[in-house]
mmCIF file of C-alpha atoms and ligand atoms in Angstrom:
data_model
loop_
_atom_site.group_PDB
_atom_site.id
_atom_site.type_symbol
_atom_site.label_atom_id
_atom_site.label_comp_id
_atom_site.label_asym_id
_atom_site.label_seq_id
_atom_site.Cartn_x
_atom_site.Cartn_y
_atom_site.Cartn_z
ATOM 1 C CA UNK A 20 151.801 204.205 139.679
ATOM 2 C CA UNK A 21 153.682 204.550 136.418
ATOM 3 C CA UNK A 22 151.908 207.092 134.288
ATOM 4 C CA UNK A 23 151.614 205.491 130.459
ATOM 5 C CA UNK A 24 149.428 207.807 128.553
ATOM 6 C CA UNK A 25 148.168 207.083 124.805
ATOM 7 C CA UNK A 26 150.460 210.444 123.764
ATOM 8 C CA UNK A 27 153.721 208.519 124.902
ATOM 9 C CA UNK A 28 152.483 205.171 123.348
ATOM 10 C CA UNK A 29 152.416 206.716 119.681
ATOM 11 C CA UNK A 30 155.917 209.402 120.502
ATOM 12 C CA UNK A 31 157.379 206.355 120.805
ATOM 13 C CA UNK A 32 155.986 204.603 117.974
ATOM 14 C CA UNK A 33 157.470 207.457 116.419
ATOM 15 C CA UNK A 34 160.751 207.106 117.906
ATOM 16 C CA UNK A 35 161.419 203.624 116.975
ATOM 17 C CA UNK A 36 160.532 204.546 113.325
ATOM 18 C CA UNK A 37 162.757 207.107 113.198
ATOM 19 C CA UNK A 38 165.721 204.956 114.835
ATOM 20 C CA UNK A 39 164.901 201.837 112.438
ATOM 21 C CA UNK A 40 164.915 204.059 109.520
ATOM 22 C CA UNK A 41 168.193 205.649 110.373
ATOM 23 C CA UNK A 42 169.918 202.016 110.380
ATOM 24 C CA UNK A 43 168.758 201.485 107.054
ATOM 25 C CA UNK A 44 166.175 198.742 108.091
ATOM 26 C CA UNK A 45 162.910 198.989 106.910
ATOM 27 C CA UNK A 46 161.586 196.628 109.458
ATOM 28 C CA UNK A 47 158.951 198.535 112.152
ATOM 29 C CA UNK A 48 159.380 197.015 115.742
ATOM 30 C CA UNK A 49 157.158 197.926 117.753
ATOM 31 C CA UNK A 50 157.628 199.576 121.103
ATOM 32 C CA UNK A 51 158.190 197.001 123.943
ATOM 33 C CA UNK A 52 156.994 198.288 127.189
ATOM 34 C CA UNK A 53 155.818 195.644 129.494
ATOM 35 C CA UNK A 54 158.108 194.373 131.388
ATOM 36 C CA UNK A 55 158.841 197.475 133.542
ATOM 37 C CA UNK A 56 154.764 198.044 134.197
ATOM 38 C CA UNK A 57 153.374 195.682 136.263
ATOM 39 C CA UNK A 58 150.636 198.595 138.115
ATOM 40 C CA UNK A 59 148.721 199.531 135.387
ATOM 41 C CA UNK A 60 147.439 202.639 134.390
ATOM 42 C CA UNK A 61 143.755 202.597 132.674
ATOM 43 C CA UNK A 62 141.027 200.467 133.384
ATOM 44 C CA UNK A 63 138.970 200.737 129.899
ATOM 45 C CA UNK A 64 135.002 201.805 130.919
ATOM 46 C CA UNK A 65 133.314 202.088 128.186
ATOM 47 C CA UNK A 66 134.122 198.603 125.976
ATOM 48 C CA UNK A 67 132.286 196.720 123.434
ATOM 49 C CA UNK A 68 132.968 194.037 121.179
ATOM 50 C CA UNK A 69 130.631 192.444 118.237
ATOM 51 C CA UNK A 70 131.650 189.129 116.366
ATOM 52 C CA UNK A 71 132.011 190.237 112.437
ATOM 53 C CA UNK A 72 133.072 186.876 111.090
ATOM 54 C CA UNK A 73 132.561 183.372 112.413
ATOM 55 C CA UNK A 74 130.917 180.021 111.724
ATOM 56 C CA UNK A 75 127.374 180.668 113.324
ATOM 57 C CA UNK A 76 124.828 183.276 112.168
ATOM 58 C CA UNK A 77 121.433 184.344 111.792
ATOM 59 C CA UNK A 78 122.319 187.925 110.606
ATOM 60 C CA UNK A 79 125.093 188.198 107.925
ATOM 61 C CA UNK A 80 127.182 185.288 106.292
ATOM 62 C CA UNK A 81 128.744 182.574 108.124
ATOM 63 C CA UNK A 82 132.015 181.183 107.280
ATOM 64 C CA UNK A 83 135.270 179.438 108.173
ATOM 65 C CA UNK A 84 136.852 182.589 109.737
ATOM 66 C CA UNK A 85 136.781 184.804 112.796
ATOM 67 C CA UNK A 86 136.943 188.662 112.956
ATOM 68 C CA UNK A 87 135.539 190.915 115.665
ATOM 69 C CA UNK A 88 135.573 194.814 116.020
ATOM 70 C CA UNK A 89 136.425 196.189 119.684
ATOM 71 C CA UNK A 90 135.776 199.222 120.736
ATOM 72 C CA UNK A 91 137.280 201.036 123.576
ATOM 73 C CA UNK A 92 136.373 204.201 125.098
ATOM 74 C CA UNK A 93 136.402 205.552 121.690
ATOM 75 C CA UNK A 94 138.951 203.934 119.662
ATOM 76 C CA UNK A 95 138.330 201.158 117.328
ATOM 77 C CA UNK A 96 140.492 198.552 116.455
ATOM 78 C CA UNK A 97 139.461 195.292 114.590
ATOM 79 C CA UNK A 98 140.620 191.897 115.508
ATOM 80 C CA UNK A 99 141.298 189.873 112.262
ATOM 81 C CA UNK A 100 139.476 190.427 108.928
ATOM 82 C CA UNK A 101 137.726 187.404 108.348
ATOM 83 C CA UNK A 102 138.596 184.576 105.644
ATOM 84 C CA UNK A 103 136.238 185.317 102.454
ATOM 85 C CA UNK A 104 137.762 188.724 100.638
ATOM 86 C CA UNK A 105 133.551 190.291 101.227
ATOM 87 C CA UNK A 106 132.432 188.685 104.524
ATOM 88 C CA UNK A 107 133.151 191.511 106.654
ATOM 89 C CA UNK A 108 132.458 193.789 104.468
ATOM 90 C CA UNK A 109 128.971 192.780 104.281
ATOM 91 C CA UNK A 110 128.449 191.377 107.268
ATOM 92 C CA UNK A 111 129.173 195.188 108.750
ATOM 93 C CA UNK A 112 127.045 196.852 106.557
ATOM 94 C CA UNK A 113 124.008 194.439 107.787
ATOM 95 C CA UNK A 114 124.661 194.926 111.047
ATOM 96 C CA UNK A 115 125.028 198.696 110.652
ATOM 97 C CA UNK A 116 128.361 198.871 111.746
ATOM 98 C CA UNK A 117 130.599 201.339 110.963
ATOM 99 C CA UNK A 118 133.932 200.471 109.930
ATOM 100 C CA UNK A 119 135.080 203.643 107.991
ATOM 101 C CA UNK A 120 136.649 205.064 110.988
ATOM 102 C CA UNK A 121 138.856 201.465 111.643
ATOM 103 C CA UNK A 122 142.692 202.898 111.056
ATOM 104 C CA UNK A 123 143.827 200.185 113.553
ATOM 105 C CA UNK A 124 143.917 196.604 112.664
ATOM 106 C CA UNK A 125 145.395 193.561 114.485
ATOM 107 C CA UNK A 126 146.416 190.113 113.118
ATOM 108 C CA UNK A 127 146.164 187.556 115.567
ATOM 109 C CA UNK A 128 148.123 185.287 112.702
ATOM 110 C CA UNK A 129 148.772 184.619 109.367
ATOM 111 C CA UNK A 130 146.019 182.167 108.197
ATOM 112 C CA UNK A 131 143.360 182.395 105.226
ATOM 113 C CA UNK A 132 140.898 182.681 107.627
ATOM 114 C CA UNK A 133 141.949 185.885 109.840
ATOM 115 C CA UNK A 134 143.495 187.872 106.891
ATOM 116 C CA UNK A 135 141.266 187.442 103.851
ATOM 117 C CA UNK A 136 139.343 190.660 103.712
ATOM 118 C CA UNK A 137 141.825 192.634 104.786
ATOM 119 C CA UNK A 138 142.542 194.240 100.827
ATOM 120 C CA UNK A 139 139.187 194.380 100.512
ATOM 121 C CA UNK A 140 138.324 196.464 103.408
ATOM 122 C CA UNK A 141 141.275 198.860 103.076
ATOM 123 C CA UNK A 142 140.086 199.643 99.301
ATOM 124 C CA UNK A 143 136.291 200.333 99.908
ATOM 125 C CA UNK A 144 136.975 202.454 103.160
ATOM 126 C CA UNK A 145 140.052 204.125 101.877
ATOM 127 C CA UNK A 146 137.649 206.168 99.716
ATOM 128 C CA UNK A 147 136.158 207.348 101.968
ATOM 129 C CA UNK A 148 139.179 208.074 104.665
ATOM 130 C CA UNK A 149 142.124 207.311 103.401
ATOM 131 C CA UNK A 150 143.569 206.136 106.687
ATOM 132 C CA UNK A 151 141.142 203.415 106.890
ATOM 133 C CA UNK A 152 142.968 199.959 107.812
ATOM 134 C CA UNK A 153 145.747 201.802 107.061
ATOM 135 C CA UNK A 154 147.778 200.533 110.573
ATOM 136 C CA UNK A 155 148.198 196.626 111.259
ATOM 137 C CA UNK A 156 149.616 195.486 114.286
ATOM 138 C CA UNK A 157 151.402 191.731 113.951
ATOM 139 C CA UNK A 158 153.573 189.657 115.960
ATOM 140 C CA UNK A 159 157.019 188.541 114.781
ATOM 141 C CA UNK A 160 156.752 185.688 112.679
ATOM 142 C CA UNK A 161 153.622 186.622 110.579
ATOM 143 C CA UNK A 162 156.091 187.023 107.097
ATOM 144 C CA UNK A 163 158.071 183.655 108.126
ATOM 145 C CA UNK A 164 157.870 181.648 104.540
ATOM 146 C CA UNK A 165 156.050 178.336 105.188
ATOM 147 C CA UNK A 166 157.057 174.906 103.454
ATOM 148 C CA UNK A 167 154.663 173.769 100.521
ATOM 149 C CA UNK A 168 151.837 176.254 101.805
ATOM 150 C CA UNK A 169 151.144 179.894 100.742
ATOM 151 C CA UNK A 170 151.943 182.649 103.750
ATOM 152 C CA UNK A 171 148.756 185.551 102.641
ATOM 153 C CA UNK A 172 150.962 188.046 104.284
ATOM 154 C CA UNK A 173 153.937 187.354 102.692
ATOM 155 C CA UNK A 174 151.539 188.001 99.496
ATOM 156 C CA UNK A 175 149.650 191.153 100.955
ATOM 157 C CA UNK A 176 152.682 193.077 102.480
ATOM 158 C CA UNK A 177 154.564 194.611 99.527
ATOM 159 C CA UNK A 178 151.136 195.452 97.902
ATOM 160 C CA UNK A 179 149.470 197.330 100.847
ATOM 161 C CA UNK A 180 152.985 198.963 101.545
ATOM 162 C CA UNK A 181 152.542 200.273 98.455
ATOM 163 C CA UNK A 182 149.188 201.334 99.008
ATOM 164 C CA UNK A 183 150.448 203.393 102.457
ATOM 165 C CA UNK A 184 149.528 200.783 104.615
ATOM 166 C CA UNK A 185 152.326 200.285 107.729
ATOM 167 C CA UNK A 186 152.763 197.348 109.496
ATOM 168 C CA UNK A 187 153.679 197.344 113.151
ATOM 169 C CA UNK A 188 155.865 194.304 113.911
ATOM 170 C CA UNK A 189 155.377 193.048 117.915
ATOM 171 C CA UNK A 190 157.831 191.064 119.997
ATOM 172 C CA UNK A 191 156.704 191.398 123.405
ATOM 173 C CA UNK A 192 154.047 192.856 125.068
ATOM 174 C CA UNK A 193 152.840 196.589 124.500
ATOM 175 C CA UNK A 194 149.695 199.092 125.095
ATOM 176 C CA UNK A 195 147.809 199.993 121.946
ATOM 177 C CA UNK A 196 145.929 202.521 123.069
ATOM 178 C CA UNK A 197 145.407 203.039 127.020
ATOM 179 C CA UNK A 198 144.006 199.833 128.562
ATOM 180 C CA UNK A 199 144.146 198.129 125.353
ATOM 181 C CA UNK A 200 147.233 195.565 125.463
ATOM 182 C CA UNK A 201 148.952 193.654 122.310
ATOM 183 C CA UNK A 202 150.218 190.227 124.103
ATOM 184 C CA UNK A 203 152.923 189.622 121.361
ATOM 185 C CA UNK A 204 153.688 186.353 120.534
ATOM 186 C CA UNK A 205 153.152 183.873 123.355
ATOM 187 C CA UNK A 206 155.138 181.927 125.310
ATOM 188 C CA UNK A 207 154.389 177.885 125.021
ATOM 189 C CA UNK A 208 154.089 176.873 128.305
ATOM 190 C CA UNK A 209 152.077 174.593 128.317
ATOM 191 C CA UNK A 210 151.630 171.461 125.851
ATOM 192 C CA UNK A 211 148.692 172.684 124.068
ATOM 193 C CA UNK A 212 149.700 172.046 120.687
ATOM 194 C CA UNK A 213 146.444 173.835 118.850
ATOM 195 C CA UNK A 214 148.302 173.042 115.471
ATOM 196 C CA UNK A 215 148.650 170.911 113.291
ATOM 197 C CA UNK A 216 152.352 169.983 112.750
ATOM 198 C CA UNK A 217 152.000 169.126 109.615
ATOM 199 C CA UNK A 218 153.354 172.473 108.186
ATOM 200 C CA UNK A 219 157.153 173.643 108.285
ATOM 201 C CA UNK A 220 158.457 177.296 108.862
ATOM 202 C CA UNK A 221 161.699 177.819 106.516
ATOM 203 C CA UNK A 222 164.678 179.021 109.125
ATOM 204 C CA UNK A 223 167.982 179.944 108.355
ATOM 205 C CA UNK A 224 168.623 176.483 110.169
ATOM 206 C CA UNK A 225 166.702 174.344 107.932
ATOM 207 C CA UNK A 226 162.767 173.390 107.915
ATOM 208 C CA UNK A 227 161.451 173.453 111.671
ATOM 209 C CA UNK A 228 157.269 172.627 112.485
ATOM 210 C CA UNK A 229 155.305 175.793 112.227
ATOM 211 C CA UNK A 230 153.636 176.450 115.895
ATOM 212 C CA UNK A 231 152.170 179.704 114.486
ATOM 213 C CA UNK A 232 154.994 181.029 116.080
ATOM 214 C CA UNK A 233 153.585 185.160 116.214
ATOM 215 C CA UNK A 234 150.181 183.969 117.138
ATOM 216 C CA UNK A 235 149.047 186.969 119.821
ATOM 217 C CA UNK A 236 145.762 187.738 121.763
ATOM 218 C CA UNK A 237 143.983 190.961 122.512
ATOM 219 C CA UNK A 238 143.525 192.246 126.263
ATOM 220 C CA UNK A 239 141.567 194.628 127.442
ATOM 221 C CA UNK A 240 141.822 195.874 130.830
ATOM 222 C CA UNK A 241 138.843 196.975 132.818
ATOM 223 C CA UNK A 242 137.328 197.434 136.594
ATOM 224 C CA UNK A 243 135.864 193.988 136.194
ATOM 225 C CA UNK A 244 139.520 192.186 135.119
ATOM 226 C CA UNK A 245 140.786 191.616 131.588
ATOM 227 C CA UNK A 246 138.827 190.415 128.396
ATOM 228 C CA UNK A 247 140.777 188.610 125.986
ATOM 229 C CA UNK A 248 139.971 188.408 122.178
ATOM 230 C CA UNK A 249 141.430 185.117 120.963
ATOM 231 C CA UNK A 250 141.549 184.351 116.970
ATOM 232 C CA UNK A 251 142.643 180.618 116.751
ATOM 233 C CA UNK A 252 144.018 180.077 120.072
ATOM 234 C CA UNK A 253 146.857 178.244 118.249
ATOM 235 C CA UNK A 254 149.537 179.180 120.824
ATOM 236 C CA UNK A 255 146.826 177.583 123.251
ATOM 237 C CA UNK A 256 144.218 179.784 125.654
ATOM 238 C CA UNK A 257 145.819 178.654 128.989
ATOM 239 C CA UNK A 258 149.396 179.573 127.393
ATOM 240 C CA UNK A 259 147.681 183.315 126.728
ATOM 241 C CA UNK A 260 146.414 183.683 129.766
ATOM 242 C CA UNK A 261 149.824 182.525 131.372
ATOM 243 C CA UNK A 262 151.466 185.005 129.213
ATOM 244 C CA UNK A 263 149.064 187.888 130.398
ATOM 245 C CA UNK A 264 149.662 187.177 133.682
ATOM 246 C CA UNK A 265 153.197 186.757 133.466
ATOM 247 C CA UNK A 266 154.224 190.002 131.149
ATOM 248 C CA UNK A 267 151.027 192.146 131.263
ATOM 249 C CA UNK A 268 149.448 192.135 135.148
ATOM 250 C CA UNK A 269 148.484 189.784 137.315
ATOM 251 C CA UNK A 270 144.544 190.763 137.249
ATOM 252 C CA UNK A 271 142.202 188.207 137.335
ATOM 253 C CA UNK A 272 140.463 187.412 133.589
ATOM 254 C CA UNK A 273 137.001 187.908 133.220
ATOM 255 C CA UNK A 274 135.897 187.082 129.751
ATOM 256 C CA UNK A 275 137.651 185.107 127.004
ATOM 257 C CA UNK A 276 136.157 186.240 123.236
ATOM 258 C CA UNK A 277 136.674 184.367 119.894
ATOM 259 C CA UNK A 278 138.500 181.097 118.784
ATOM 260 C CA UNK A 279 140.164 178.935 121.286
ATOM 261 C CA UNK A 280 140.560 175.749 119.149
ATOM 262 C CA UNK A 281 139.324 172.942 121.151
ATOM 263 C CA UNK A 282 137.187 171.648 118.102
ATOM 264 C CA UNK A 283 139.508 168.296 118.804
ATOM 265 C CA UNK A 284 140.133 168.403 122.008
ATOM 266 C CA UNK A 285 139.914 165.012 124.301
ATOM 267 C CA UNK A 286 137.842 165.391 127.671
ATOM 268 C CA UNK A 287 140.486 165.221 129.559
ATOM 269 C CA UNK A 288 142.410 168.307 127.702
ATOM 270 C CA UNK A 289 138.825 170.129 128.190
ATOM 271 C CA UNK A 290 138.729 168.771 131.734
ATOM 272 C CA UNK A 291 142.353 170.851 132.685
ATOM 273 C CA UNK A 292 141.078 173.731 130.595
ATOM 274 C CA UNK A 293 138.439 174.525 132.420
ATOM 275 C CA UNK A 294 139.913 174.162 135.642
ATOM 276 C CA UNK A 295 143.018 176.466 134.498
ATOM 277 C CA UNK A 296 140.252 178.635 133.378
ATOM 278 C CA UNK A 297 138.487 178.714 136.557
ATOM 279 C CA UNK A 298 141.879 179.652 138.443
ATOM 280 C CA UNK A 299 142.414 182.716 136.287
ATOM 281 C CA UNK A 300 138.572 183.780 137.179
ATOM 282 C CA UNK A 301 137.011 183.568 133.805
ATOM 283 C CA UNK A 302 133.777 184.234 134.297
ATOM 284 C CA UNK A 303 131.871 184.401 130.808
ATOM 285 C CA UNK A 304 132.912 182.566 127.396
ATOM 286 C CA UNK A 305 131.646 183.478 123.802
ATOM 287 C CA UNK A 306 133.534 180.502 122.158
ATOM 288 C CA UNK A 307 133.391 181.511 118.476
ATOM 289 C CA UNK A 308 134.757 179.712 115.436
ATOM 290 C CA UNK A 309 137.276 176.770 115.829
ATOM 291 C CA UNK A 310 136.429 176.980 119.704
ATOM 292 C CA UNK A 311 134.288 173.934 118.566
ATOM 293 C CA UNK A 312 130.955 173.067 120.044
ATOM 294 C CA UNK A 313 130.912 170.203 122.095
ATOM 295 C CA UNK A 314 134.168 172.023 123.991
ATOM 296 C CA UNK A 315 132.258 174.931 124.523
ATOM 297 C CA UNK A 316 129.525 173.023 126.684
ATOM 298 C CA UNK A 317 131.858 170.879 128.372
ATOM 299 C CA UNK A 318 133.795 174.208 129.465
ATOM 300 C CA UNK A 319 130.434 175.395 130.599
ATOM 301 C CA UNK A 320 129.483 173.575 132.765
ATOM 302 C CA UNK A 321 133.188 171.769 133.935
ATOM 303 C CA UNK A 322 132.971 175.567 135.195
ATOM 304 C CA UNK A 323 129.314 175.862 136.360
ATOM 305 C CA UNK A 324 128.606 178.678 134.494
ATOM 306 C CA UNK A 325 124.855 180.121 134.027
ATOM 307 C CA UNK A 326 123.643 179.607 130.330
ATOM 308 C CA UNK A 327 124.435 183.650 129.685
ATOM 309 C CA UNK A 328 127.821 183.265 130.528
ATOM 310 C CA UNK A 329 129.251 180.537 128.333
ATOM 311 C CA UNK A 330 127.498 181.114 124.505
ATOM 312 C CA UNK A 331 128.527 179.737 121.131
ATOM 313 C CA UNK A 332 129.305 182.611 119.315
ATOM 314 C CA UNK A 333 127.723 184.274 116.267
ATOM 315 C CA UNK A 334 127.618 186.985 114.041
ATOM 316 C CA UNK A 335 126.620 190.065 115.457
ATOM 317 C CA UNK A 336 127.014 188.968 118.849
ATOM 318 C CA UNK A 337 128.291 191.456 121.269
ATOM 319 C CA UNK A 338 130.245 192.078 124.496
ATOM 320 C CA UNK A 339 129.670 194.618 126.715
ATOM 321 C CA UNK A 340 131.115 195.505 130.411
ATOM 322 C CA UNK A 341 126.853 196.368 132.034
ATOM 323 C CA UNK A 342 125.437 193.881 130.241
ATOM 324 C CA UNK A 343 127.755 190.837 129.274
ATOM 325 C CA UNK A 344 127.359 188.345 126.697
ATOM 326 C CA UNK A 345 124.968 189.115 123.800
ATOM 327 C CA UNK A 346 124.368 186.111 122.052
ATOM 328 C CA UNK A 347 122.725 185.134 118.598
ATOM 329 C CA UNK A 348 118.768 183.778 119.122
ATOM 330 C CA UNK A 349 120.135 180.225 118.081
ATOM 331 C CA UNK A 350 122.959 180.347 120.840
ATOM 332 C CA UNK A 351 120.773 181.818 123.664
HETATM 333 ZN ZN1 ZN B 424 144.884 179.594 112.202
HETATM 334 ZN ZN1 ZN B 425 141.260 180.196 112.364
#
């Protein structure tokens, strides 16, 4: 078994920073680990993870957006920020939840609606520690300029830089903290197309169509199989869990968390979904903001899941390994 401990994850972390600097590039790449560990080494036991941002609520604001905190046998990291500047901000302190000790962050993508209250939550916790939200972990393409649309991070990264916030820059897969995986941007696979098209990356080469092209999951490795946090699921679910499989480990999936964007998806897309989904073992769904609503029932029961295992989800709504899927009283 290849040891990977936490300590090793952040010497080299360190490493690379040192090595970047040295070349004169201020660019942070991330560590890339993956490909050499296919036996991992830490199954996560102690996991939970509460929706902070999406569509649905009867505690907090709803909105356009999606942001959830995980937390893993001790260590916090939250998955997107949301797309109004206060909703998570509020929506925490309603649901009690403390955020103050969040120094990790990860951006599933550049859009409004994952990276919106990301200033606002580094300046009210930075008070009160001033690492708060003070690490954000991105895959490579997140600063791309867009054609005739506004990037947020181009527009947020020189002023939290500033501010002593680093970003971590992700090309492949790597282990955040032990049992906690960073997918990286995703290989397309499959035709899933969960974009647009409308929108244009600027290259070197000339205007190309933006696929969201550093789109990455969360994955969270545990006795029962992985969890997966998904923000938009532009780079397609079925894609992610292809990439898992092929760069991360080869365990079965057990949960799938957040937004899959199916919202337009034809039956017979959902149809294939669902029976992907059923070959990778995913056994309980908490389809959350552009997931869309008539895709999560069809998934459901394409897949024969019980009513517990396949939920819309809401704010406040929580994951955990003993007792599953909490759902919101309207999505019960
Ligand atoms: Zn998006
Ligand atoms: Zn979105």
């Amino acid at each position: 078994m290849i040891k990977h401990p936490f300590t090793k994850t952040m010497s080299l972390f360190f490493l690379s920073f040192i090595l970047i600097s040295a070349c004169g590039n201020n660019k942070k790449e991330a560590p890339s680990l993956a490909p050499e560990i296919k036996e991992l080494s830490h199954n996560v036991a102690d996991l939970k993870i509460t929706n902070l941002s999406t569509m649905l609520t009867t505690r907090g604001i709803g909105e356009w957006g999606y942001c959830a905190l995980v937390e893993a046998d001790g260590k916090k990291v939250l998955f997107d920020t949301g797309g109004l500047p206060e909703t998570v901000l509020k929506n925490a302190e309603k649901l009690n939840v403390d955020l103050s000790d969040v120094e990790d962050v990860f951006l599933s993508h550049n859009h409004g609606d994952h990276t919106g209250g990301l200033r606002t939550l580094r300046e009210a916790y930075k008070k009160i520690n001033p690492k708060a939200f003070s690490r954000i972990h991105v895959g490579k393409g997140i600063f791309t300029q867009r054609l005739n649309v506004r990037n947020w991070m181009m527009e947020m990264k020189e002023e939290l830089e500033a501010d002593g916030v680093e970003f971590f820059i992700y090309t492949e897969s790597a282990e955040l903290f032990p049992g906690v995986w960073i997918t990286g941007p995703i290989k397309r696979v499959h035709e899933e197309k969960n974009y647009g098209g409308r929108f244009k990356l600027v290259t070197p080469e000339g205007s190309i169509v933006d696929n969201i092209p550093e789109d990455q999951s969360l994955v969270i490795d545990t006795e029962k199989g992985f969890v997966t946090v998904s923000g938009c699921g532009h780079a397609g679910i079925i894609n992610t869990l292809e990439h898992i499989k092929a760069n991360i480990s080869e365990e079965k999936i057990h949960a799938i968390i957040g937004g899959f964007h199916l919202l337009n998806a034809t039956d017979e897309h959902l149809k294939w979904t669902a029976s992907k989904l059923k070959e990778f073992g995913v056994a309980k769904i908490n389809g959350a903001h552009c997931t869309g609503l008539h895709a999560l029932y069809f998934l459901k029961n394409e897949m024969n899941l019980a009513r517990a295992d396949a939920v819309v989800g809401s704010v406040g709504d929580s994951f955990d390994l003993e007792n599953g899927l909490n759902p919101g009283i309207l999505a019960k």
